[in-house]
Amino acid sequence: MNNYTTQNAALRERERERESNANSADLNEFCENISKIRVSNSRNSRSYSRNSCFSFQNLLAAYYQCRRRKRKTINAAKFEINFERELLKLEQELKNHTYRPGRSICFIITDPKPREVFAADFRDRIVHHLLVNYLEPIWEKKFIHHSYSCRQNKGAHCAIKDLKRFLRQTSGNFSKPACYLQADVSAFFMSLKKDILFSLIKKHIKHPDILWLTEQIIFQDPTKNFYRKGDPKLFRIIPPHKSLFKIPKNQGLPIGNLTSQFFANVYLNELDQFVKHQLKIKCYLRYVDDIIFLHQNPEQLKIWSSEIDNFLQNKLELKLHPQKQVLQSIYRDINFVGFIVKPAHTLVRNRTAKNLKRKLYLFNQKVLSLDIEHPIRLWTPELRDDFKEIYSTTNSYYGHFKHANTFKLRKHLYEKHFGILKIYLIPADKNYSYFVWDED
């Protein structure tokens, strides 16, 4: 009763503070500042004491992290109406160990290939951020440098930069023959064993509350509580070994959650450590389950590939995909993390450029189809949201393009495919690095 009374008293006090604040924007700004402080501190695991890992402050920081990209969703909007009350409720559930993950949204994406996605509810996403904020600083010290997926100051662009350096290093600055072997783990997310994953977490985490929450998330079965979204026919094209509905119990993680991405790195960190410390492969890179390593001798690459496959099968109960291994000279094209790497230059995949062309075409077609008085005025109720999306999407693609030798592509897209957008989107520089909005 005391905890219940204290919680209600705290809640009433917070509600009185909100009602007495004439300007809600000031409150939001205040909370944003708290969030920035907490997010900054969360990079240091010491900011989570044993008694405060489920504190309101940590939940608030996780809430603002989660809200950055999900604020426009219906569930996020509902949560935001009374976000303090919801966070207090979530805090009590976590501290009392009564929290259970809610219903997920299941849908199919088809680009670049059909995949089954389970997206957690906004409330659960906050908990995911909370957990990763605690675990990430601990594992960052253990991850190898050349693992790039879903890590701060890493990513695809950093992977390409290091790959180019390895190419020069292995070939003596392209003066000697050298080869690379590229492979990926077969059906990785659906083949991952939950018991093994949890045992890896327990090796380094002793906090009972964190272990309880980790267990709740890892062993959740989203197929027991979900609703489908999208065309039902698309679910039929997913192969059985790529669906959580068809795989054995306690196996597989849902694609689409932050925790799944983080746990993927924890799981395959065992492989990374084996490669670096047992096989002692110097030129090795991994992005999620896509791995690549280089050597002057192709036979050595075959030996390493066999040893890696044996390790995966014996220790992690995974295996390399037998049809997706590429062994060839580094002087051939290397298709890695969205780029085509050649000795003299780097390109983006044709599929990436085609995707942007399609988005630009669809936007221009929508403008032409609208029967409005001033069709070139994009800032209208009919086009406002579409323009915001195409504006940010275009700059995102161009941010990706600038990491490759794509000046001609960037210029061509602007001149031939922007259409009516050319009236308002002005190149920021002569290299077409990105675009600014010209309100005049």
Coordinates of C-alpha atoms in Angstrom, one line a residue:
M1 CA 0.0 0.0 0.0
N2 CA 2.8 2.4 0.8
N3 CA 4.3 1.9 -2.7
Y4 CA 0.9 2.4 -4.3
T5 CA 0.2 5.6 -2.3
T6 CA 3.7 6.9 -3.0
Q7 CA 3.2 6.3 -6.7
N8 CA -0.2 8.0 -6.8
A9 CA 1.2 11.0 -4.8
A10 CA 4.1 11.4 -7.2
L11 CA 1.7 11.1 -10.2
R12 CA -0.7 13.7 -8.8
E13 CA 2.3 16.0 -8.1
R14 CA 3.5 15.7 -11.7
E15 CA 0.0 16.3 -13.0
R16 CA -0.3 19.5 -10.9
E17 CA 3.0 20.7 -12.2
R18 CA 1.9 20.2 -15.8
E19 CA -1.4 21.9 -15.3
S20 CA 0.2 24.9 -13.6
N21 CA 2.7 25.3 -16.4
A22 CA 1.2 27.9 -18.8
N23 CA 3.6 27.0 -21.6
S24 CA 3.8 23.2 -22.3
A25 CA 6.7 23.9 -24.7
D26 CA 8.8 24.9 -21.8
L27 CA 8.1 21.6 -20.1
N28 CA 9.0 19.7 -23.3
E29 CA 12.2 21.7 -23.6
F30 CA 13.0 20.9 -20.0
C31 CA 12.5 17.2 -20.5
E32 CA 14.5 17.2 -23.7
N33 CA 17.4 18.7 -21.7
I34 CA 17.1 16.0 -19.1
S35 CA 17.0 13.4 -21.8
K36 CA 20.2 14.8 -23.5
I37 CA 22.0 14.6 -20.2
R38 CA 20.8 11.1 -19.4
V39 CA 21.6 9.8 -22.9
S40 CA 25.1 11.3 -22.7
N41 CA 25.7 9.8 -19.3
S42 CA 24.2 6.4 -20.4
R43 CA 27.3 5.8 -22.6
N44 CA 29.1 5.2 -19.3
S45 CA 27.8 2.0 -17.6
R46 CA 28.4 3.7 -14.2
S47 CA 25.4 5.9 -14.8
Y48 CA 23.3 2.8 -14.1
S49 CA 23.5 1.9 -10.4
R50 CA 22.1 -1.3 -9.1
N51 CA 19.1 0.6 -7.6
S52 CA 18.3 2.9 -10.5
C53 CA 18.5 0.9 -13.8
F54 CA 14.7 1.1 -14.0
S55 CA 14.5 4.7 -12.7
F56 CA 12.2 7.3 -14.2
Q57 CA 15.2 9.3 -15.4
N58 CA 16.5 6.3 -17.4
L59 CA 13.1 5.6 -18.8
L60 CA 12.7 9.3 -19.8
A61 CA 16.0 9.2 -21.7
A62 CA 15.0 5.9 -23.4
Y63 CA 11.6 7.5 -24.3
Y64 CA 13.2 10.4 -26.1
Q65 CA 15.6 8.2 -27.9
C66 CA 12.7 6.0 -29.1
R67 CA 10.6 9.0 -30.0
R68 CA 13.1 10.5 -32.5
R69 CA 12.0 8.3 -35.4
K70 CA 8.6 7.0 -34.2
R71 CA 6.9 10.2 -33.1
K72 CA 4.4 10.2 -36.0
T73 CA 3.1 6.7 -35.4
I74 CA -0.3 6.2 -33.8
N75 CA 1.0 4.3 -30.8
A76 CA 3.7 6.9 -30.1
A77 CA 1.1 9.7 -30.3
K78 CA -1.2 7.9 -27.8
F79 CA 1.7 7.3 -25.4
E80 CA 2.8 11.0 -25.7
I81 CA -0.6 12.3 -24.5
N82 CA 0.2 11.2 -20.9
F83 CA 3.8 10.1 -21.3
E84 CA 4.8 10.9 -17.7
R85 CA 1.9 8.8 -16.4
E86 CA 2.8 6.0 -18.8
L87 CA 6.5 6.1 -17.8
L88 CA 5.6 5.9 -14.1
K89 CA 3.5 2.9 -14.8
L90 CA 6.2 1.3 -16.8
E91 CA 8.7 2.0 -14.0
Q92 CA 6.6 0.2 -11.5
E93 CA 6.1 -2.8 -13.8
L94 CA 9.8 -3.1 -14.3
K95 CA 10.7 -2.7 -10.7
N96 CA 8.0 -5.2 -9.6
H97 CA 8.9 -7.6 -12.4
T98 CA 5.4 -7.6 -13.7
Y99 CA 6.3 -6.1 -17.1
R100 CA 5.5 -8.3 -20.1
P101 CA 6.1 -7.4 -23.8
G102 CA 2.9 -6.3 -25.6
R103 CA 1.5 -7.0 -29.0
S104 CA 3.7 -6.7 -32.1
I105 CA 2.8 -5.7 -35.6
C106 CA 3.7 -8.4 -38.2
F107 CA 4.2 -7.4 -41.8
I108 CA 6.2 -8.3 -44.9
I109 CA 8.8 -6.1 -46.7
T110 CA 9.7 -7.0 -50.2
D111 CA 12.7 -4.7 -50.9
P112 CA 15.4 -5.9 -51.5
K113 CA 13.8 -9.4 -50.8
P114 CA 10.8 -10.7 -48.9
R115 CA 11.3 -10.6 -45.2
E116 CA 9.0 -11.2 -42.2
V117 CA 9.1 -8.3 -39.7
F118 CA 7.8 -8.1 -36.2
A119 CA 7.7 -4.5 -35.0
A120 CA 7.3 -4.1 -31.2
D121 CA 4.8 -1.7 -29.7
F122 CA 6.1 1.8 -28.9
R123 CA 5.9 1.1 -25.2
D124 CA 8.1 -2.0 -25.6
R125 CA 10.5 -0.1 -27.8
I126 CA 11.2 2.2 -24.9
V127 CA 12.1 -0.8 -22.8
H128 CA 14.4 -2.0 -25.6
H129 CA 16.3 1.3 -25.6
L130 CA 16.5 1.1 -21.8
L131 CA 18.1 -2.3 -21.9
V132 CA 20.5 -1.6 -24.7
N133 CA 21.6 1.6 -23.0
Y134 CA 22.7 -0.6 -20.1
L135 CA 24.3 -3.4 -22.0
E136 CA 25.9 -1.5 -24.9
P137 CA 28.7 0.2 -22.9
I138 CA 29.7 -3.2 -21.4
W139 CA 29.9 -5.0 -24.8
E140 CA 31.5 -2.1 -26.7
K141 CA 34.6 -2.9 -24.8
K142 CA 34.5 -6.5 -25.9
F143 CA 33.5 -6.1 -29.6
I144 CA 36.3 -6.1 -32.1
H145 CA 37.0 -2.9 -34.1
H146 CA 36.0 -4.4 -37.4
S147 CA 32.4 -5.2 -36.6
Y148 CA 30.2 -2.4 -38.0
S149 CA 26.5 -3.0 -37.8
C150 CA 24.4 -0.9 -35.3
R151 CA 27.3 0.5 -33.5
Q152 CA 28.1 4.1 -32.8
N153 CA 30.7 5.7 -35.1
K154 CA 30.7 2.6 -37.2
G155 CA 28.3 1.6 -40.0
A156 CA 28.5 0.8 -43.7
H157 CA 30.6 3.8 -44.7
C158 CA 33.3 3.0 -42.0
A159 CA 33.3 -0.7 -43.2
I160 CA 34.0 0.4 -46.8
K161 CA 36.8 2.7 -45.7
D162 CA 38.5 -0.1 -43.8
L163 CA 37.9 -2.6 -46.7
K164 CA 39.8 -0.2 -49.0
R165 CA 42.6 0.0 -46.5
F166 CA 42.8 -3.9 -46.3
L167 CA 42.8 -4.1 -50.1
R168 CA 45.9 -1.9 -50.3
Q169 CA 47.5 -3.7 -47.4
T170 CA 47.0 -7.2 -48.7
S171 CA 48.1 -6.4 -52.3
G172 CA 51.0 -4.2 -51.5
N173 CA 49.2 -1.1 -52.8
F174 CA 47.8 -3.1 -55.7
S175 CA 51.2 -4.3 -56.8
K176 CA 50.6 -8.0 -56.0
P177 CA 47.9 -10.6 -56.5
A178 CA 45.4 -11.1 -53.6
C179 CA 42.0 -12.6 -53.1
Y180 CA 39.0 -12.2 -50.8
L181 CA 36.4 -14.6 -49.6
Q182 CA 32.9 -13.3 -48.8
A183 CA 30.2 -15.4 -47.0
D184 CA 27.2 -15.0 -44.8
V185 CA 25.4 -17.0 -42.2
S186 CA 22.5 -19.0 -43.5
A187 CA 19.1 -17.6 -42.2
F188 CA 20.9 -16.0 -39.3
F189 CA 18.1 -14.3 -37.4
M190 CA 15.8 -17.3 -37.7
S191 CA 18.6 -19.8 -36.7
L192 CA 19.9 -18.0 -33.6
K193 CA 19.4 -20.1 -30.5
K194 CA 17.9 -18.2 -27.5
D195 CA 19.5 -20.4 -24.9
I196 CA 23.0 -19.8 -26.3
L197 CA 22.4 -16.1 -26.5
F198 CA 21.1 -15.8 -22.9
S199 CA 24.1 -17.8 -21.7
L200 CA 26.4 -15.3 -23.4
I201 CA 24.7 -12.4 -21.7
K202 CA 24.9 -14.1 -18.3
K203 CA 28.7 -14.5 -18.6
H204 CA 29.1 -10.8 -18.3
I205 CA 26.0 -9.5 -16.5
K206 CA 25.2 -10.2 -12.9
H207 CA 22.6 -7.6 -12.2
P208 CA 19.4 -9.6 -11.4
D209 CA 17.0 -7.0 -12.7
I210 CA 18.9 -6.7 -16.0
L211 CA 19.1 -10.4 -16.4
W212 CA 15.3 -10.7 -15.7
L213 CA 14.5 -8.1 -18.3
T214 CA 16.9 -9.6 -20.8
E215 CA 15.3 -13.0 -20.4
Q216 CA 11.8 -11.5 -20.9
I217 CA 12.8 -9.9 -24.2
I218 CA 14.9 -12.8 -25.6
F219 CA 12.4 -15.5 -24.8
Q220 CA 9.3 -13.6 -25.9
D221 CA 7.5 -15.3 -28.7
P222 CA 5.9 -12.6 -30.8
T223 CA 3.9 -15.1 -32.8
K224 CA 1.7 -15.6 -29.7
N225 CA 0.6 -11.9 -29.5
F226 CA 0.5 -9.9 -32.8
Y227 CA -1.7 -8.6 -35.5
R228 CA -1.0 -8.7 -39.2
K229 CA -0.6 -5.7 -41.4
G230 CA -0.5 -5.5 -45.2
D231 CA -1.4 -7.9 -48.0
P232 CA -2.1 -11.4 -46.6
K233 CA -0.8 -13.0 -49.8
L234 CA 2.7 -11.7 -49.0
F235 CA 3.0 -14.0 -46.0
R236 CA 2.8 -17.0 -48.3
I237 CA 6.0 -16.2 -50.1
I238 CA 8.2 -16.3 -47.0
P239 CA 10.2 -19.6 -46.9
P240 CA 9.5 -21.7 -43.8
H241 CA 13.1 -21.4 -42.6
K242 CA 12.7 -17.6 -42.7
S243 CA 9.5 -17.3 -40.6
L244 CA 9.2 -17.3 -36.8
F245 CA 5.9 -19.1 -37.3
K246 CA 7.6 -22.2 -38.7
I247 CA 10.9 -22.5 -36.8
P248 CA 11.4 -24.5 -33.6
K249 CA 10.6 -23.1 -30.2
N250 CA 13.3 -20.9 -28.5
Q251 CA 14.9 -20.2 -31.8
G252 CA 15.1 -17.0 -33.8
L253 CA 14.8 -13.3 -33.1
P254 CA 12.3 -10.9 -34.7
I255 CA 13.7 -8.7 -37.4
G256 CA 12.8 -5.1 -36.7
N257 CA 13.7 -4.6 -33.0
L258 CA 16.7 -2.7 -31.6
T259 CA 17.4 -5.5 -29.2
S260 CA 17.6 -8.0 -32.0
Q261 CA 20.2 -6.0 -33.8
F262 CA 22.2 -5.6 -30.6
F263 CA 21.9 -9.3 -29.7
A264 CA 23.1 -10.2 -33.2
N265 CA 26.4 -8.5 -32.4
V266 CA 26.6 -10.2 -29.0
Y267 CA 26.0 -13.6 -30.6
L268 CA 28.5 -13.2 -33.5
N269 CA 31.1 -11.6 -31.3
E270 CA 32.0 -15.2 -30.4
L271 CA 32.9 -15.7 -34.0
D272 CA 34.8 -12.4 -34.2
Q273 CA 36.9 -13.4 -31.2
F274 CA 37.6 -16.8 -32.7
V275 CA 38.7 -15.3 -36.0
K276 CA 40.9 -12.7 -34.4
H277 CA 42.5 -14.7 -31.6
Q278 CA 42.5 -18.3 -32.8
L279 CA 42.7 -18.0 -36.6
K280 CA 44.5 -14.7 -36.3
I281 CA 43.0 -13.3 -39.5
K282 CA 44.2 -9.7 -39.8
C283 CA 42.0 -8.5 -42.7
Y284 CA 38.6 -9.5 -41.5
L285 CA 35.3 -7.5 -41.5
R286 CA 31.8 -8.3 -40.4
Y287 CA 28.5 -6.4 -41.0
V288 CA 25.6 -8.3 -39.2
D289 CA 26.1 -11.8 -40.7
D290 CA 27.9 -10.7 -43.9
I291 CA 31.7 -11.4 -43.4
I292 CA 34.7 -10.8 -45.7
F293 CA 38.3 -11.6 -45.2
L294 CA 41.4 -11.2 -47.4
H295 CA 44.7 -12.9 -48.1
Q296 CA 47.3 -13.3 -50.9
N297 CA 46.8 -17.1 -51.0
P298 CA 43.3 -18.3 -52.0
E299 CA 44.0 -21.7 -50.5
Q300 CA 44.4 -20.1 -47.1
L301 CA 41.1 -18.4 -47.5
K302 CA 39.4 -21.8 -48.1
I303 CA 41.0 -23.2 -45.0
W304 CA 39.8 -20.3 -42.9
S305 CA 36.3 -20.6 -44.4
S306 CA 36.1 -24.3 -43.4
E307 CA 37.3 -23.5 -39.8
I308 CA 34.8 -20.7 -39.5
D309 CA 32.0 -23.0 -40.6
N310 CA 33.0 -25.7 -38.1
F311 CA 33.1 -23.1 -35.3
L312 CA 29.7 -21.8 -36.2
Q313 CA 28.2 -25.3 -36.3
N314 CA 29.9 -26.6 -33.1
K315 CA 29.7 -23.5 -30.9
L316 CA 26.8 -21.4 -32.1
E317 CA 24.7 -23.9 -34.0
L318 CA 24.8 -21.9 -37.2
K319 CA 26.3 -22.5 -40.6
L320 CA 27.6 -20.6 -43.6
H321 CA 25.3 -20.4 -46.5
P322 CA 26.8 -22.9 -49.1
Q323 CA 25.6 -21.0 -52.1
K324 CA 26.6 -17.5 -51.0
Q325 CA 30.3 -17.8 -50.7
V326 CA 32.4 -15.8 -53.2
L327 CA 36.2 -16.4 -53.6
Q328 CA 37.9 -14.3 -56.2
S329 CA 40.6 -11.8 -56.9
I330 CA 40.4 -8.4 -55.3
Y331 CA 40.8 -6.9 -58.7
R332 CA 37.2 -8.0 -59.4
D333 CA 34.2 -6.2 -58.1
I334 CA 33.5 -6.6 -54.4
N335 CA 29.8 -6.2 -53.6
F336 CA 29.7 -5.2 -49.9
V337 CA 27.2 -3.2 -47.7
G338 CA 25.6 -1.4 -50.6
F339 CA 28.7 -0.5 -52.5
I340 CA 30.7 -2.0 -55.4
V341 CA 34.4 -1.7 -54.5
K342 CA 37.0 -1.7 -57.2
P343 CA 40.7 -1.1 -56.9
A344 CA 40.5 2.4 -58.4
H345 CA 37.1 3.6 -57.4
T346 CA 33.9 2.8 -55.6
L347 CA 30.3 2.8 -56.9
V348 CA 26.8 2.3 -55.4
R349 CA 24.6 -0.5 -56.4
N350 CA 22.4 0.0 -59.4
R351 CA 19.4 -1.0 -57.2
T352 CA 20.1 1.9 -54.9
A353 CA 20.0 4.4 -57.7
K354 CA 16.9 2.8 -59.2
N355 CA 15.1 3.0 -55.9
L356 CA 15.7 6.8 -55.7
K357 CA 14.6 7.2 -59.3
R358 CA 11.3 5.4 -58.5
K359 CA 10.6 7.6 -55.4
L360 CA 11.3 10.8 -57.4
Y361 CA 9.0 9.6 -60.3
L362 CA 6.2 8.7 -57.9
F363 CA 6.4 12.0 -56.2
N364 CA 6.3 13.9 -59.5
Q365 CA 3.4 11.8 -60.7
K366 CA 1.4 12.6 -57.6
V367 CA 2.0 16.4 -58.1
L368 CA 0.8 16.2 -61.6
S369 CA -2.3 14.1 -60.7
L370 CA -3.5 16.6 -58.1
D371 CA -6.1 19.1 -59.3
I372 CA -4.9 22.1 -57.3
E373 CA -4.7 25.8 -58.3
H374 CA -1.0 26.1 -58.1
P375 CA 0.6 22.8 -58.8
I376 CA 4.2 24.1 -58.4
R377 CA 3.5 25.2 -54.8
L378 CA 4.5 22.2 -52.8
W379 CA 3.8 23.6 -49.4
T380 CA 0.1 22.8 -49.5
P381 CA -2.1 20.5 -47.3
E382 CA -2.1 17.9 -50.1
L383 CA 1.7 17.8 -50.5
R384 CA 3.2 19.0 -47.2
D385 CA 3.9 15.5 -45.7
D386 CA 4.9 14.1 -49.1
F387 CA 7.4 16.9 -49.6
K388 CA 9.0 16.5 -46.2
E389 CA 9.5 12.8 -46.9
I390 CA 10.9 13.2 -50.4
Y391 CA 13.2 16.1 -49.2
S392 CA 14.7 14.0 -46.3
T393 CA 14.8 10.9 -48.5
T394 CA 16.7 12.6 -51.3
N395 CA 19.3 14.0 -48.9
S396 CA 19.6 10.6 -47.2
Y397 CA 20.4 9.0 -50.6
Y398 CA 22.8 11.7 -51.5
G399 CA 24.6 11.3 -48.2
H400 CA 25.1 7.7 -49.1
F401 CA 26.2 8.5 -52.6
K402 CA 29.0 10.9 -51.5
H403 CA 30.9 8.0 -50.0
A404 CA 31.5 6.6 -53.5
N405 CA 32.7 8.0 -56.8
T406 CA 29.2 9.2 -58.0
F407 CA 29.5 12.8 -59.1
K408 CA 28.1 12.0 -62.5
L409 CA 25.3 10.0 -61.0
R410 CA 24.3 12.8 -58.5
K411 CA 24.3 15.4 -61.3
H412 CA 22.4 13.2 -63.7
L413 CA 19.7 12.4 -61.1
Y414 CA 19.2 16.1 -60.3
E415 CA 19.0 17.2 -64.0
K416 CA 16.9 14.3 -65.3
H417 CA 14.8 12.9 -62.5
F418 CA 14.0 15.7 -60.0
G419 CA 11.3 17.2 -62.1
I420 CA 9.3 19.8 -60.3
L421 CA 11.6 19.4 -57.2
K422 CA 14.3 21.4 -59.1
I423 CA 12.2 24.5 -58.5
Y424 CA 12.7 24.2 -54.7
L425 CA 15.7 21.9 -54.0
I426 CA 18.9 23.8 -54.7
P427 CA 22.3 22.0 -54.6
A428 CA 24.3 23.0 -51.5
D429 CA 27.5 23.0 -53.5
K430 CA 28.9 22.3 -57.0
N431 CA 29.4 18.6 -56.1
Y432 CA 25.7 18.0 -55.4
S433 CA 26.5 16.8 -51.9
Y434 CA 23.0 17.6 -50.6
F435 CA 20.1 20.0 -51.2
V436 CA 18.7 22.9 -49.4
W437 CA 15.1 24.1 -49.5
D438 CA 14.7 27.4 -51.4
E439 CA 11.6 29.1 -50.0
D440 CA 11.7 31.9 -52.5

